[in-house]
Coordinates of N, CA and C in Angstrom, one line a residue:
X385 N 15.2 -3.0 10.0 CA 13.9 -2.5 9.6 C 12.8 -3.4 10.2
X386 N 12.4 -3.6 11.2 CA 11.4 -3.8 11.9 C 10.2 -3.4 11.4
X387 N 9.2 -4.4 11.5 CA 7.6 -4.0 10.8 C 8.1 -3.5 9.7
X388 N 8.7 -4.2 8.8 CA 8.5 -3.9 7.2 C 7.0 -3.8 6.4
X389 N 6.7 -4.5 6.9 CA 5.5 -5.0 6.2 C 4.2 -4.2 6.9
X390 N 4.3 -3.9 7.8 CA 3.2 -3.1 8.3 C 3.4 -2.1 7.6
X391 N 4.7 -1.0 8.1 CA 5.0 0.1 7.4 C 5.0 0.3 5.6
X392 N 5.4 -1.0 5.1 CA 5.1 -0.7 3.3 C 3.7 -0.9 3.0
X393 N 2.8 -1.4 3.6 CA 1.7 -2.0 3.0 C 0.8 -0.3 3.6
X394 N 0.8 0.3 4.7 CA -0.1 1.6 5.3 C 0.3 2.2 3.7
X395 N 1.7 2.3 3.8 CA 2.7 3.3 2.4 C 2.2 3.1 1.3
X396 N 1.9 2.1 0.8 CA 1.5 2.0 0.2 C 0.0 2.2 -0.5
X397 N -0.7 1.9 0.9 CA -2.3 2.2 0.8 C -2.7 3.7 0.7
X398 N -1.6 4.4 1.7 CA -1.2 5.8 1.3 C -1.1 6.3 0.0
X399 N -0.3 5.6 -0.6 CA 0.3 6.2 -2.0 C -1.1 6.0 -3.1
X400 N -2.0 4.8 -2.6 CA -2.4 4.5 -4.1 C -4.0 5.9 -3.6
X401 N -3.9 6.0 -2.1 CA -5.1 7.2 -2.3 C -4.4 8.5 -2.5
X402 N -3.2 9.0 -2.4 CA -2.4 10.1 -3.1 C -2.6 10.3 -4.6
X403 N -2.5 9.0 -5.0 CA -2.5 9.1 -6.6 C -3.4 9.2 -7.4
X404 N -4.8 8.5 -6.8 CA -5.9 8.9 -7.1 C -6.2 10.5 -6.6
X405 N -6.1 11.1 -6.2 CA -6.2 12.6 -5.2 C -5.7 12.9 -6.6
X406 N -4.4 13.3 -6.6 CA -3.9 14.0 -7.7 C -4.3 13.8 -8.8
X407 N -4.8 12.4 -9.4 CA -5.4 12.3 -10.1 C -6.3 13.1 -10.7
X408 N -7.4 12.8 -10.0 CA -8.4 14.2 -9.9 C -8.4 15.2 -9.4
X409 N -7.2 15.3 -9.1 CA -6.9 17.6 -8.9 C -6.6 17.9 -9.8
X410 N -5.6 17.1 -10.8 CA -5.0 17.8 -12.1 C -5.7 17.7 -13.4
X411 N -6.0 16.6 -13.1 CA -7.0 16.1 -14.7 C -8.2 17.8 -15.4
X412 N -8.0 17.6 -17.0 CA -9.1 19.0 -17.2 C -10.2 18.3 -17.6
X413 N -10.5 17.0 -17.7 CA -11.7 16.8 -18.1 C -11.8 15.5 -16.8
X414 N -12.8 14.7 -17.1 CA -13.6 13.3 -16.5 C -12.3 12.2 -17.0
X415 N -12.8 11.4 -16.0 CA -12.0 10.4 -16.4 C -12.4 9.3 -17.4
X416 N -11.6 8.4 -18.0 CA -12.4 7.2 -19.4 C -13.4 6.5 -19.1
X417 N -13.6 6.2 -17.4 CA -14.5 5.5 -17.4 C -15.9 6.1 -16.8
X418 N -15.6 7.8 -16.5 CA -17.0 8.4 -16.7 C -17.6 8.8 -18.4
X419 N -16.7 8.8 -19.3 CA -16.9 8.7 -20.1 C -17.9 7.5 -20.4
X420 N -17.4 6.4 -20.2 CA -18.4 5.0 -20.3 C -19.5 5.1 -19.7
X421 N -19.3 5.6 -18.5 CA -20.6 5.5 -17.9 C -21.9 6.6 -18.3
X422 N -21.3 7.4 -19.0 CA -23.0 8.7 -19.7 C -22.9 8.5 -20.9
X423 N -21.7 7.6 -21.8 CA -22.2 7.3 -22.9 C -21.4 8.6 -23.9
X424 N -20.6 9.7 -23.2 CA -20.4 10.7 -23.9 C -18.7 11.4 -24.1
X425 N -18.3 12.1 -24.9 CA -16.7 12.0 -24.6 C -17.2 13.5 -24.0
X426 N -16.0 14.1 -23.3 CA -15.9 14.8 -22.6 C -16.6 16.4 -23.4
X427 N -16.1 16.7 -24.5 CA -16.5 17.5 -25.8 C -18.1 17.6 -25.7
X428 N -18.5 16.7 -25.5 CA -19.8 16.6 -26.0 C -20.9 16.4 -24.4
X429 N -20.2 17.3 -23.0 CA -20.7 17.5 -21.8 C -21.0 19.1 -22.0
X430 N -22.1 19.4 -21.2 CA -22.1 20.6 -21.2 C -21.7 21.4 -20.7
X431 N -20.5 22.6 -21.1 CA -20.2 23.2 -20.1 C -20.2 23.4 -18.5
X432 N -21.7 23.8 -18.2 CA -22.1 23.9 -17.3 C -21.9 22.4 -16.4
X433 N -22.4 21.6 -17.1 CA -21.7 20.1 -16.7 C -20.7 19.8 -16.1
X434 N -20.1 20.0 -17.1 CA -18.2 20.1 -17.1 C -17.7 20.6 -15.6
X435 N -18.3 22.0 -15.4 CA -17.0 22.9 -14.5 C -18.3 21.6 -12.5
X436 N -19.4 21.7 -12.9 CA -19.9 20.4 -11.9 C -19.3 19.5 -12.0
X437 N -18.9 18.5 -12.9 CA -18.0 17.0 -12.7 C -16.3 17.3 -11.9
X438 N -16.1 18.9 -12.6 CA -14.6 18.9 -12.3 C -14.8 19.6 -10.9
X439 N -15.4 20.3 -10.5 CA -15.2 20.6 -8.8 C -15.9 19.3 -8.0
X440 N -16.8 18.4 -8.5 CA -16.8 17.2 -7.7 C -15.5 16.6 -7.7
X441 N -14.8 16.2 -8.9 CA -13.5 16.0 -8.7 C -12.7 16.2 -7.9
X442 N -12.6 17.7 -7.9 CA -11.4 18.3 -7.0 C -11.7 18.0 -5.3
X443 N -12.9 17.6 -5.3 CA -13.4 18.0 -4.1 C -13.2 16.3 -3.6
X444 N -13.3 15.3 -4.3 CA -13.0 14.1 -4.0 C -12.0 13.9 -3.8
X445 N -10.6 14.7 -4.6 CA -9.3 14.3 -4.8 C -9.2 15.5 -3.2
X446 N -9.9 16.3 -2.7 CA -8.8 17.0 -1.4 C -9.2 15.4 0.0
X447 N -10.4 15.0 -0.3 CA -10.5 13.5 0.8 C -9.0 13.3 0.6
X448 N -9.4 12.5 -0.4 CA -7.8 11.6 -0.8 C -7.1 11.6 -0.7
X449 N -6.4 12.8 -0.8 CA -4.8 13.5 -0.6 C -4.7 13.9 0.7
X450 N -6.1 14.3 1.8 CA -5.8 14.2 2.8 C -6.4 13.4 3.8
X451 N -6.6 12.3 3.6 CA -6.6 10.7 4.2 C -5.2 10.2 4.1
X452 N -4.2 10.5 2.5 CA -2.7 10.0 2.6 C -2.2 10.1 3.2
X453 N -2.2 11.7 3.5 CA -1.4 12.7 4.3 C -1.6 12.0 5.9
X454 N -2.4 12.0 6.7 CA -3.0 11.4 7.8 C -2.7 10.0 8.1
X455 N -2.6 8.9 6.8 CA -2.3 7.9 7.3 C -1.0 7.9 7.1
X456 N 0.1 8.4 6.2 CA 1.3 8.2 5.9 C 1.8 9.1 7.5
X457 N 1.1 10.0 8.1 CA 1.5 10.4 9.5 C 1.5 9.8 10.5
X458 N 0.5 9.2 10.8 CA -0.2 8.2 11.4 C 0.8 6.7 11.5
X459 N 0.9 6.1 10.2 CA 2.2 5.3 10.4 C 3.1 5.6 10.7
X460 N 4.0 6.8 10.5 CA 5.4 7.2 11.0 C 5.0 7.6 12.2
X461 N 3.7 8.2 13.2 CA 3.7 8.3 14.4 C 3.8 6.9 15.0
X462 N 3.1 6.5 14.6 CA 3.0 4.7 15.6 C 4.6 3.8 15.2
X463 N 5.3 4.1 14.3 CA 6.4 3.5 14.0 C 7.2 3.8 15.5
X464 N 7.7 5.3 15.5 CA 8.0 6.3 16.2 C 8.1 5.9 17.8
X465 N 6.9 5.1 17.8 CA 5.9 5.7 19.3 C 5.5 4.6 19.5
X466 N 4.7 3.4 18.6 CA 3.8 2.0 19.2 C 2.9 2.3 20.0
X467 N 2.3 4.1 19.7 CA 1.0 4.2 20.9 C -0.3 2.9 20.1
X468 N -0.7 2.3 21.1 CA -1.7 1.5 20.8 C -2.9 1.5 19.8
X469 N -3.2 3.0 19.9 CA -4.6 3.4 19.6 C -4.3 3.4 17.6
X470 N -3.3 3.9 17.1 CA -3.0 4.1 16.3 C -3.1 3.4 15.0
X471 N -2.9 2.5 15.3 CA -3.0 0.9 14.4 C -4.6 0.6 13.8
X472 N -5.7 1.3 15.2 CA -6.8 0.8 14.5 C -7.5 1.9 14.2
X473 N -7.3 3.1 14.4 CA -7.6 4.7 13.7 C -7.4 4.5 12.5
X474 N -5.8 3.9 11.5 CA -5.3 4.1 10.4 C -6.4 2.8 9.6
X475 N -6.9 1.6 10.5 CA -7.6 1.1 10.2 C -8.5 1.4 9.7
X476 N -9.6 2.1 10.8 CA -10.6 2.6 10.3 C -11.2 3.6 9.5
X477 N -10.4 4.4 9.6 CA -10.2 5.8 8.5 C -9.9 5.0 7.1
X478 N -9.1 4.1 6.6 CA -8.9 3.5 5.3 C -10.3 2.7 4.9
X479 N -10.5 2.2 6.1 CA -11.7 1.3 5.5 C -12.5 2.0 5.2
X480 N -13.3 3.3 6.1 CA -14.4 4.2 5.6 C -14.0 4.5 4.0
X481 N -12.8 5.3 3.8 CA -12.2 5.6 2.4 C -12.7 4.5 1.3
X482 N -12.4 3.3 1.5 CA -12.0 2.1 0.8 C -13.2 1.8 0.3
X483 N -14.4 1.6 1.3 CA -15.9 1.3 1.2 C -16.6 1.8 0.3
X484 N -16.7 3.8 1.2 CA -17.5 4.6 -0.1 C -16.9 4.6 -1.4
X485 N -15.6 4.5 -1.1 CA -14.9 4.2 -2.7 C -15.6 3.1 -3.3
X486 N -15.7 2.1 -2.6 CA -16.4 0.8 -3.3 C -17.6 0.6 -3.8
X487 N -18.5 1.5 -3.1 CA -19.8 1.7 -3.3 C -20.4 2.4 -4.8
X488 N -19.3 3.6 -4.5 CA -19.2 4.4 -5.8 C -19.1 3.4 -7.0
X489 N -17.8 2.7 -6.7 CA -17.6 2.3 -8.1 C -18.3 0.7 -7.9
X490 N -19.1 0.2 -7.4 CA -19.9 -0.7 -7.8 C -21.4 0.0 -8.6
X491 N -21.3 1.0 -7.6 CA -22.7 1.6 -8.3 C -22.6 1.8 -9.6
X492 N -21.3 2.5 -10.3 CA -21.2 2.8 -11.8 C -21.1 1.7 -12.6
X493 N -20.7 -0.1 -12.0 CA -20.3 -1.1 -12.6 C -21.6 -1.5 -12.6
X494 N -22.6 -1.7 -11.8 CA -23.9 -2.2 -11.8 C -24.6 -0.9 -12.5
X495 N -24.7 0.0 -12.7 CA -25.9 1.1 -13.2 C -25.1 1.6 -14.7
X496 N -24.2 1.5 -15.2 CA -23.9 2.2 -16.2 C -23.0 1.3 -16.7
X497 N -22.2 2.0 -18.3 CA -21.5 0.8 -19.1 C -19.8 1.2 -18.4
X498 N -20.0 2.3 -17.6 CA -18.5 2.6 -17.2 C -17.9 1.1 -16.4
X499 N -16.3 1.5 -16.4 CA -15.7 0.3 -16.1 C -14.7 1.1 -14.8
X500 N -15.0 1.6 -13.8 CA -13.8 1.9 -12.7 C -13.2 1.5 -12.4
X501 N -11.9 1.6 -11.6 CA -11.2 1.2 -11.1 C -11.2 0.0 -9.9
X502 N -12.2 -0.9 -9.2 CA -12.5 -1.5 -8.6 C -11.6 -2.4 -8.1
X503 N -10.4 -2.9 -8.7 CA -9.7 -3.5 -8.2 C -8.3 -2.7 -7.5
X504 N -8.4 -1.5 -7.9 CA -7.8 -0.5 -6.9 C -8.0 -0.1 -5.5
X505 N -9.5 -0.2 -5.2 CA -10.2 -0.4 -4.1 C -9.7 -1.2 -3.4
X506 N -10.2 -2.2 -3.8 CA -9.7 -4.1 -3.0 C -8.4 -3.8 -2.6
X507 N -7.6 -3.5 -3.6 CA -5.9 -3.4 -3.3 C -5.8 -2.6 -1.9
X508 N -6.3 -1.1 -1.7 CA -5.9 -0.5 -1.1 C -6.4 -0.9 0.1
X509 N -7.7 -1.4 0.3 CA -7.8 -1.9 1.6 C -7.4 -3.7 2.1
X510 N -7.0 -4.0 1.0 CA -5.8 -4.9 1.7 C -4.5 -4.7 2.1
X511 N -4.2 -3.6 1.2 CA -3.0 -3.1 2.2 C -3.7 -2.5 3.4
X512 N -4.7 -1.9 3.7 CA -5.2 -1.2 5.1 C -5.0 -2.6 6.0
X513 N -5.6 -3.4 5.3 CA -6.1 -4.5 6.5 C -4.5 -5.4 7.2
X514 N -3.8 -5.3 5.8 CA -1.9 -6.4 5.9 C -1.2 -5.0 6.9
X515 N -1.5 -4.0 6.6 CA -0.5 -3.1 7.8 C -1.2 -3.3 9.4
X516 N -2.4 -2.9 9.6 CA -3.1 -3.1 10.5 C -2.3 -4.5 11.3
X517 N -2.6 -5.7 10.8 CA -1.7 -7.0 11.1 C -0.6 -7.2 11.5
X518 N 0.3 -6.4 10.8 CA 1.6 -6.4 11.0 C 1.8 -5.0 12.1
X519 N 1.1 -4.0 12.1 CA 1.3 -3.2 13.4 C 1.0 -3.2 14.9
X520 N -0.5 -4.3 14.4 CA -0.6 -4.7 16.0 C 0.2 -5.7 16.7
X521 N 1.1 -6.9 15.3 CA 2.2 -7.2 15.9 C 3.4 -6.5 16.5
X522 N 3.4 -5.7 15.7 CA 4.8 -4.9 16.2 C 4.9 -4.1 17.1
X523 N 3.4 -3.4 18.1 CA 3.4 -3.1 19.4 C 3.9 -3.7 20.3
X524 N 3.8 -5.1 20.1 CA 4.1 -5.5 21.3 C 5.8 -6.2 21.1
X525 N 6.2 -5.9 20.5 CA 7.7 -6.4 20.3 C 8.7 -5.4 21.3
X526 N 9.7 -6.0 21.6 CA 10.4 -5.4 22.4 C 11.4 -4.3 21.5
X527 N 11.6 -3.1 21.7 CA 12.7 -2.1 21.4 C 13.8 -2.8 21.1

């Protein structure tokens, strides 16, 4: 098993933007900490509200589920293959992901009483950053 560690940590960064993706495709309401952050439980959104929060949802979770898809491909191509370019595509695609994710949820931690997920963020793009590491070593390793 060569490049363990590159390969579990992309997998992993993969999996935790998959899970958020689904997250918000399946969910019928907001999640607990948009709750915190308008002050309101879901019941008490307006309709019209409602079906806005849930197609920004859905629309956040198709990024997510297809950045997974792309990076969980992307690692199995460069595993595959060791084309060079690859290692820092998966890079940079996670990081964009990882950022506006961060931005989002600093903005709700600094402007409102909501509490995000924020250390899901950091996680995921330390695994972007620990695969990255371990894949530009493992280009150059011999077959």
């Amino acid at each position: 098993m060569r490049n363990l560690i590159g390969n579990l940590s992309t997998y992993l960064a993969a999996g935790i933007l998959m899970a958020f993706g689904m997250i918000y495709l399946l969910r019928s309401s907001f999640m607990p900490y948009h709750s915190e952050a308008i002050s309101l439980k879901w019941e008490e959104v307006e309709p019209s509200t409602q079906i806005l929060l849930l197609a920004l949802m859905r629309a956040t979770s198709g990024g997510f589920i297809g950045l997974a898809f792309a990076i969980a491909f992307l690692q199995f191509k460069f595993t595959a293959t060791k084309i060079s370019w690859i290692p820092g595509l998966i890079l940079v695609l996670g990081t964009i992901s990882m950022l506006c994710s961060a931005c989002a949820t600093i903005l709700i931690i600094l402007k409102t009483p909501g509490n995000p997920p924020l250390n899901a963020v950091i996680t995921g793009e330390i695994f972007i950053i620990i695969g990255f590491v371990f894949n530009r070593k493992f280009r150059f390793k011999a077959d």
